[in-house]
Coordinates of C-alpha atoms and ligand atoms in Angstrom, one line a residue:
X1 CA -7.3 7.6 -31.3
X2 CA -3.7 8.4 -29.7
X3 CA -4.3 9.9 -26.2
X4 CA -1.6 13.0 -26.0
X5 CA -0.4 14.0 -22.6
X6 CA 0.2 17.7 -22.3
X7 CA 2.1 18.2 -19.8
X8 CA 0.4 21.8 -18.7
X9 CA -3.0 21.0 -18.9
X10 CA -5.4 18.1 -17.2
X11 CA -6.7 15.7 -19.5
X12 CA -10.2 14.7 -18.9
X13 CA -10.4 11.2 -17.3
X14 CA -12.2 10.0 -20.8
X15 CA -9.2 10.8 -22.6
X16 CA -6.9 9.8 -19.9
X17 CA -8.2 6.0 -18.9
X18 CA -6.8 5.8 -22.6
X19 CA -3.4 5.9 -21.4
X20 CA -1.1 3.2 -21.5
X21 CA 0.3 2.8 -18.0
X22 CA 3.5 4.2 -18.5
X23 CA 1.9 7.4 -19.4
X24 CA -0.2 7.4 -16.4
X25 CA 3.1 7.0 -13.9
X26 CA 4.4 9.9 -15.9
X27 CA 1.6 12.8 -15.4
X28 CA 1.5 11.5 -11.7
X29 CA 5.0 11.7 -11.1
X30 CA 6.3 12.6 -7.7
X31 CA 7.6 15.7 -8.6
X32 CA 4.4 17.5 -9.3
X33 CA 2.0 19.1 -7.4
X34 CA -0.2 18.2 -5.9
X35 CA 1.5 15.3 -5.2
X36 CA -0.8 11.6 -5.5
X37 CA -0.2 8.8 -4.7
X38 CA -1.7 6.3 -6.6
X39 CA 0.1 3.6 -8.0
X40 CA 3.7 0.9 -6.5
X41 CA 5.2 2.2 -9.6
X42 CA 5.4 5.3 -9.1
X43 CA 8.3 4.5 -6.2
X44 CA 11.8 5.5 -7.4
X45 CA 14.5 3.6 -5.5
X46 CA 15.6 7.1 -4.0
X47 CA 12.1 8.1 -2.8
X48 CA 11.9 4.8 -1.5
X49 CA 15.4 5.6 0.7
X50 CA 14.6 9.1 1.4
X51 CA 10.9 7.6 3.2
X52 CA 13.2 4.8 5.3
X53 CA 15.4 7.4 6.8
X54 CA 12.9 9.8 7.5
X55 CA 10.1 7.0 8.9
X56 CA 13.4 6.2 11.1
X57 CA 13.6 9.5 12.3
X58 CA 10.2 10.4 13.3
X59 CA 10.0 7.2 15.1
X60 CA 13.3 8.3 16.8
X61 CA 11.9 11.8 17.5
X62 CA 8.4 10.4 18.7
X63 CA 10.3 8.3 21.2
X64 CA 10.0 11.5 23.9
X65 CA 6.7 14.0 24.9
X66 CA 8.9 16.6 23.4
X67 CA 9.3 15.2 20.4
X68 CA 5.8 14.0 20.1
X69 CA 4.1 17.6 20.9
X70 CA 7.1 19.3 18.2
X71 CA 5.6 16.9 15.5
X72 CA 2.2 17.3 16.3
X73 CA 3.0 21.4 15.4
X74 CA 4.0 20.7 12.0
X75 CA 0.9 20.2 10.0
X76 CA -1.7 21.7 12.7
X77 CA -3.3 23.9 10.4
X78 CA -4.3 20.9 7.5
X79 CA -7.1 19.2 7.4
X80 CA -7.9 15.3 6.1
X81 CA -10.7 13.6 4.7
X82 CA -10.6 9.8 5.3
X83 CA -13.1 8.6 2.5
X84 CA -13.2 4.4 3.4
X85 CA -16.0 2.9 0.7
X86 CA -14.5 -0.2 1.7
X87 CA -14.2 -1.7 5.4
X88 CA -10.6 -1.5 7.2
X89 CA -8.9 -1.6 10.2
X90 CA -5.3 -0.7 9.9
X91 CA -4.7 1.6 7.3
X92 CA -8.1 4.0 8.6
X93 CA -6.6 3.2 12.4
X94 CA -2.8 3.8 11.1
X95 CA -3.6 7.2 8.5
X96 CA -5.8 8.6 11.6
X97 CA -3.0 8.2 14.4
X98 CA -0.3 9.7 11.6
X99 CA -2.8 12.7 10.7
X100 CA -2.8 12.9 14.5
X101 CA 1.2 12.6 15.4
X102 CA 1.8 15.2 12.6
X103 CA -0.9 17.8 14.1
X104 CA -3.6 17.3 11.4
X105 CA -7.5 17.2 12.1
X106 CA -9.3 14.5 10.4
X107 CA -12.8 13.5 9.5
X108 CA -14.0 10.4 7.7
X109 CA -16.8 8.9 5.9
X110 CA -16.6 4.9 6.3
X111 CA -19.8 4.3 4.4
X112 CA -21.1 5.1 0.9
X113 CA -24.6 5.0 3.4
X114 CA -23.5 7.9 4.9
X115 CA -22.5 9.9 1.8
X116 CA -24.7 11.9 -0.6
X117 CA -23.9 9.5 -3.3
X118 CA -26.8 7.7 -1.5
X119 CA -29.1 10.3 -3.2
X120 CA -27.2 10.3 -6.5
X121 CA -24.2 12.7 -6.6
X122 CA -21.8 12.1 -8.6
X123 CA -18.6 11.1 -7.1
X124 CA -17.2 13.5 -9.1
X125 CA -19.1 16.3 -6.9
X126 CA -18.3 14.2 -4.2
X127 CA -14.4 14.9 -4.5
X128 CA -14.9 18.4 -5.4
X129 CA -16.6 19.0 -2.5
X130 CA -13.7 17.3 -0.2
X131 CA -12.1 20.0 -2.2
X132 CA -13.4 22.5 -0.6
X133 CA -13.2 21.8 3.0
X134 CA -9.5 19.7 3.3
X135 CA -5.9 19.7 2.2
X136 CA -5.5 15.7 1.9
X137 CA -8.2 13.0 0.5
X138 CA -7.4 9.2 1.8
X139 CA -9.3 7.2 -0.2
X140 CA -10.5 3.5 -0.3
X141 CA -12.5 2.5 -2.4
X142 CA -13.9 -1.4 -4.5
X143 CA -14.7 0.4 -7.6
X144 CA -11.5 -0.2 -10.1
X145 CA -9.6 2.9 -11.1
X146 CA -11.2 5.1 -8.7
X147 CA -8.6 6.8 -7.4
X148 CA -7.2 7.7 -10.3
X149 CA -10.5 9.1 -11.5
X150 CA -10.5 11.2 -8.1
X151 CA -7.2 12.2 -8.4
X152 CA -7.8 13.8 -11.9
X153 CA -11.2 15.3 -10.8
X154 CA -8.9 16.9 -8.0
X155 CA -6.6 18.3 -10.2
X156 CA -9.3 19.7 -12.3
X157 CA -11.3 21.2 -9.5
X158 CA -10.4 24.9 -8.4
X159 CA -8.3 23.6 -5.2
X160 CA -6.0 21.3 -6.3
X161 CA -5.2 19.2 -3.4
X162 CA -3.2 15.9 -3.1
X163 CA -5.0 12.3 -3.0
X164 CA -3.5 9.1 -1.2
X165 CA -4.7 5.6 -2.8
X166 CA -4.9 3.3 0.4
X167 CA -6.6 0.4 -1.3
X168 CA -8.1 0.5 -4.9
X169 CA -10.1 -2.7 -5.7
X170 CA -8.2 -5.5 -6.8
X171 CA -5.9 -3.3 -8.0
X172 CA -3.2 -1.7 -5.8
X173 CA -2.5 -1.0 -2.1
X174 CA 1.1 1.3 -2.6
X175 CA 1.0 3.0 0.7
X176 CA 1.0 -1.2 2.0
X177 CA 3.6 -1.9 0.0
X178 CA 5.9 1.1 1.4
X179 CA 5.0 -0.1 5.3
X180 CA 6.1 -3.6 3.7
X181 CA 9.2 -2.5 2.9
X182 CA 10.0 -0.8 5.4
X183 CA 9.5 -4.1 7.5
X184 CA 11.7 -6.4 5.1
X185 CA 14.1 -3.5 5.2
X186 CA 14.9 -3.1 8.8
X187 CA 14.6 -7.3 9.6
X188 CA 17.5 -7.1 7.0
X189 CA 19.6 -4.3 7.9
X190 CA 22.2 -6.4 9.7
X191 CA 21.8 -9.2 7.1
X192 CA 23.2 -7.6 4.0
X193 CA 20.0 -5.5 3.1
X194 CA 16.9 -6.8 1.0
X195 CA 18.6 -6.9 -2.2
X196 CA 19.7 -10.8 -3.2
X197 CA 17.1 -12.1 -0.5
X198 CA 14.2 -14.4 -1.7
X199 CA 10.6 -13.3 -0.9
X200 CA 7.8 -16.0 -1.2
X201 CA 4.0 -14.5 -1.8
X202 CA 1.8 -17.5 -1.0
X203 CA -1.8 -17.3 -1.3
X204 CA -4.4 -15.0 -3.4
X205 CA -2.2 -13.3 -5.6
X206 CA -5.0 -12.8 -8.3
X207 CA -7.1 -10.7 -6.7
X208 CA -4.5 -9.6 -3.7
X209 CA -3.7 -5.9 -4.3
X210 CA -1.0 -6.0 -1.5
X211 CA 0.6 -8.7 -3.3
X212 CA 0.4 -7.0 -6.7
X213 CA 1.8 -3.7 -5.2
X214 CA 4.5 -5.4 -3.5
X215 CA 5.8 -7.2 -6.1
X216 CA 6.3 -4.0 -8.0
X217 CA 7.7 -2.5 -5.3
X218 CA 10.3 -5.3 -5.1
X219 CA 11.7 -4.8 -8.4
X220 CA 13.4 -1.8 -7.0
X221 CA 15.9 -4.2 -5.0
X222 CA 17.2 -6.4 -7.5
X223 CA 18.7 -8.5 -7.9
X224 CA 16.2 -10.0 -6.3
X225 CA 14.4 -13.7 -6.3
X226 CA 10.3 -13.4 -5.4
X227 CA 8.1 -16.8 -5.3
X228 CA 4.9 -16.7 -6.4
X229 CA 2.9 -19.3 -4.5
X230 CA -0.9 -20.2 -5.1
X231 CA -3.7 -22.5 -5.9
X232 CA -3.6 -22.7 -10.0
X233 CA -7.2 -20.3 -10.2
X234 CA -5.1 -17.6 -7.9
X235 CA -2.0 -17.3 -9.4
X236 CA -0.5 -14.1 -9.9
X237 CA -1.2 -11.9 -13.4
X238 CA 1.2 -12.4 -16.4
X239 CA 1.4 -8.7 -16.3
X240 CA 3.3 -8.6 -13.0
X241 CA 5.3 -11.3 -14.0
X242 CA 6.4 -9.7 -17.5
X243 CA 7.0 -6.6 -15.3
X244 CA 9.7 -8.1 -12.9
X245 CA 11.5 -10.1 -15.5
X246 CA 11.9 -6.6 -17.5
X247 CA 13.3 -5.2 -14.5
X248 CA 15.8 -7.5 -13.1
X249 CA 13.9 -10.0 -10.5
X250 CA 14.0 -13.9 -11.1
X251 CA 10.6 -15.4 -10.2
X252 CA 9.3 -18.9 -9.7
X253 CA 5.4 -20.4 -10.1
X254 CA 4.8 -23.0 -8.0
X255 CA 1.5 -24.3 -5.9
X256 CA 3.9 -26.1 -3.7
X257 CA 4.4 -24.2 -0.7
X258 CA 6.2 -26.8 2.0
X259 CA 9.4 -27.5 -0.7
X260 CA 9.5 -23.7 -1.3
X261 CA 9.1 -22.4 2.3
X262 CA 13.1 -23.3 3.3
X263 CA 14.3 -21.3 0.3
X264 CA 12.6 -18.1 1.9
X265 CA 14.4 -15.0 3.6
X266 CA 10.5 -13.7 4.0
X267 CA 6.9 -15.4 3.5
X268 CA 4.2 -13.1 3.1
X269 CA 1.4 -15.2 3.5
X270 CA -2.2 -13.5 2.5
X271 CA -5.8 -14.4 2.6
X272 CA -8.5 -15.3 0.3
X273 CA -10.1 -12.3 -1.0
X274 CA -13.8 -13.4 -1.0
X275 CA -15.6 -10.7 -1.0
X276 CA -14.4 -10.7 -4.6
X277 CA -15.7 -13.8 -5.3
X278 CA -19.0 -14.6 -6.8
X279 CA -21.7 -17.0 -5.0
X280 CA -21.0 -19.8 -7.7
X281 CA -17.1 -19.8 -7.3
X282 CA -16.9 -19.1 -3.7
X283 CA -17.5 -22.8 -2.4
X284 CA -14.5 -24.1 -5.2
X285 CA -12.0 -21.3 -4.3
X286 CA -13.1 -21.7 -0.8
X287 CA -12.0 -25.2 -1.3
X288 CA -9.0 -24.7 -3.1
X289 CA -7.5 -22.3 -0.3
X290 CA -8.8 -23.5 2.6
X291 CA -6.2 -26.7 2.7
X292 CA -3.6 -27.0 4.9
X293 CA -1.6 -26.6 1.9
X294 CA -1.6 -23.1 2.1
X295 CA -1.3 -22.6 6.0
X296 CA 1.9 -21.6 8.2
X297 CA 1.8 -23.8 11.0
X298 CA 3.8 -24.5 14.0
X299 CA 5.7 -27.3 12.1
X300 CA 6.6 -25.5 9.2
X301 CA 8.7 -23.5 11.7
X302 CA 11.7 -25.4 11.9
X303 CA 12.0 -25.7 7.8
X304 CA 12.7 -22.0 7.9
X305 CA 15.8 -21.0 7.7
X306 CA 16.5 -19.1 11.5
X307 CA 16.4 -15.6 9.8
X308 CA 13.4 -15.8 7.8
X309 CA 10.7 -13.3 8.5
X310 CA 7.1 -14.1 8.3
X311 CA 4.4 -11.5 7.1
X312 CA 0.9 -10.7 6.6
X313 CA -0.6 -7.6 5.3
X314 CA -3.6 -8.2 7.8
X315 CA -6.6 -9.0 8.4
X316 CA -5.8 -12.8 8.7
X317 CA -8.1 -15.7 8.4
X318 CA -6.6 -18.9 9.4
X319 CA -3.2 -18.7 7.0
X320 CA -0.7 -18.4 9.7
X321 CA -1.5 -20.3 13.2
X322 CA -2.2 -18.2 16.3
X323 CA 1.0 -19.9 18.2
X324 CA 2.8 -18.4 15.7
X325 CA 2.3 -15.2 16.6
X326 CA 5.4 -15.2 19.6
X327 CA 7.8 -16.5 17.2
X328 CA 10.6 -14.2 17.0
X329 CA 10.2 -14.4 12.7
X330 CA 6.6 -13.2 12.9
X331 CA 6.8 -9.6 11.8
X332 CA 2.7 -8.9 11.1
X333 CA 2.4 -7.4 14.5
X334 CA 5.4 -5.0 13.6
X335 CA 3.8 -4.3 10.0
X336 CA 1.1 -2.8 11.9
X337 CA 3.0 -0.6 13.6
X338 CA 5.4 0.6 11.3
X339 CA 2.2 1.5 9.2
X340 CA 1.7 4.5 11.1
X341 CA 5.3 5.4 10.8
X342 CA 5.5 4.9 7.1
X343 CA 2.2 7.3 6.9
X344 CA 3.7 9.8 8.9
X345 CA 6.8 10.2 6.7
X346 CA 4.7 9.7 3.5
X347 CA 2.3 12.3 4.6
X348 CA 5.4 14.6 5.6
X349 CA 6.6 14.3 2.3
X350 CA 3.1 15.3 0.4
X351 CA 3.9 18.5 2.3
X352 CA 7.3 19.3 1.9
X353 CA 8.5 19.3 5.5
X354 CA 10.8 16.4 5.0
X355 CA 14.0 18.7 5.6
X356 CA 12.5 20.4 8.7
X357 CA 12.3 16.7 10.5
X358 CA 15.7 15.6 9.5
X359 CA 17.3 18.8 10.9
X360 CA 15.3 18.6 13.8
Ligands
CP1 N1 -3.7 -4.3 5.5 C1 -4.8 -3.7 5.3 O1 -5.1 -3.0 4.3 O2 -5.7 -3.9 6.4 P1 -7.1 -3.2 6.5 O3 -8.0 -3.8 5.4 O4 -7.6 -3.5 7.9 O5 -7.0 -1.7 6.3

């Protein structure tokens, strides 16, 4: 059967988990409303410069108590509903202090135990229900394809109302991605910009959605050279890689990261994600990844180049030492932080008041 997208109507999610991707990025595009955000592809290059100048703005106008109260009158009457199925730190802690610098009341569930789907709703009640009560669902959630699920049930639901994506299973992690970029962005706005830089991804880039996202994300740079580094059972998806090579980036494969590491304007190192891993594989991934092979020490320091950045999504395990964490390169601790930022703007966008902070 050919799944047919009509553009005025919602297709049900049986008849749209048949689309090809493509099709998917085309009924969510940023342009209609209610705005989602679901997927790294999604990201044109000019939404992606629009969100840099005006995170750099509200960071400029949050810099005084005036500024801060004016933003935090510009979305007072909206509600949000942080729904977090899966544990997190920063992006719950960085989506709740943006809803609060932009003026919006929020309320979470952080545990299915605490939701009715303990006693067998549907999820798609579930998201109906948030439906009723907010103007923005943050969702995180392990089951694959979830969001988009939700984001359909939304748009079928009486009150239409837009849906971030801040971590689907393995899948993706966009709004990551833009805080990411933002980072590489800024450490190389004196330096000839991110475009023609190499970026080196080391560690579980199977089952990494940060990873996957960003790599997508980087294809809107090019020319641009990204290294794909990993054990051999957690290299990176051929999908990804067909993906960038149909869009202009030059990658490399490679387990070895010490010979790679001086080549790199940025390494974004990542941990293991275990908790996708199944009792029987866990001790030979454990293994694998768990070498110094794939650890950024103190004396891997002087084989980058003096301009390199070092990242991390966060939370670390032991990939990049503690000592490491004064370096001048180590942008992880800034990641955090520009998180927030990135939200703020993001979430400005979703509701149109992107003009009314750059003439401010
Ligand atoms: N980077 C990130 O997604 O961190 P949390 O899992 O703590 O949200």
């Amino acid at each position: 059967m050919t799944a047919h997208l009509d553009n005025h109507t919602v297709p049900s999610w049986d008849l749209f988990r048949k689309f090809t991707i493509e099709k998917r990025i085309a009924f969510f595009a940023l342009d209609r409303h209610p705005v989602h955000i679901l997927y790294a592809r999604q990201f044109t290059r000019t939404f992606l410069d629009e969100l840099y100048i005006l995170t750099n703005k509200i960071r400029l106008i949050a810099k005084t108590n005036h500024g801060k109260s004016w933003l935090s009158t510009l979305l007072e009457n909206r509600r949000v509903m942080l729904y977090f199925a899966q544990p997190s730190t920063r992006t719950f802690l960085s989506f709740a202090t943006a809803c609060e610098t932009m003026g919006m009341r929020f309320y979470d569930v952080r545990s299915l135990e605490t939701s009715s789907e303990m006693k067998g709703e549907t999820f798609e009640d579930t998201i109906r229900t948030f439906s009723s009560y907010f103007d923005l669902v943050i969702l995180r959630h392990a089951t694959p394809n979830y969001a988009e699920h939700a984001a359909i049930v939304l748009n079928r639901s009486r009150r239409p109302i837009p849906l971030i994506n801040a971590g689907s299973s393995k899948d993706e992690h966009p709004t990551q991605a833009l805080l990411d970029i933002f980072t590489l962005r800024k450490s190389f706005e004196k330096l000839g910009g991110l475009s023609r830089k190499t970026v080196m991804l080391v560690g579980d880039l199977k089952r990494g959605r940060t990873v996957r996202s960003l790599a997508v994300l980087l294809a809107q740079f090019a020319p641009i050279h990204i290294i794909f580094c990993a054990p051999k059972e957690l290299a990176i998806d051929d999908e990804i890689i067909a993906f960038l090579k149909d869009h202009n980036v030059t990658c490399t494969q490679t387990t070895d990261f010490e010979a790679n590491l001086p080549k790199t304007d940025a390494v974004y190192m990542t941990r293991t994600q275990s908790e996708y891993t199944d009792a029987k594989s866990l001790a030979s991934s454990s293994k694998a990844y768990h070498t110094a092979a794939y650890t950024l020490t103190q004396k891997h320091l002087n084989h980058l180049k003096p301009n390199s950045i070092i990242m991390h999504p966060l939370p670390r395990k032991n990939e990049i030492a503690r000592e490491i964490d004064n370096d001048p390169r180590a942008m992880y601790w800034r990641q955090v932080r520009n998180g927030m930022w990135t939200r703020c703007a993001l979430i400005a966008k979703i509701f149109n008041i992107e003009k009314k902070i750059l003439d401010h």
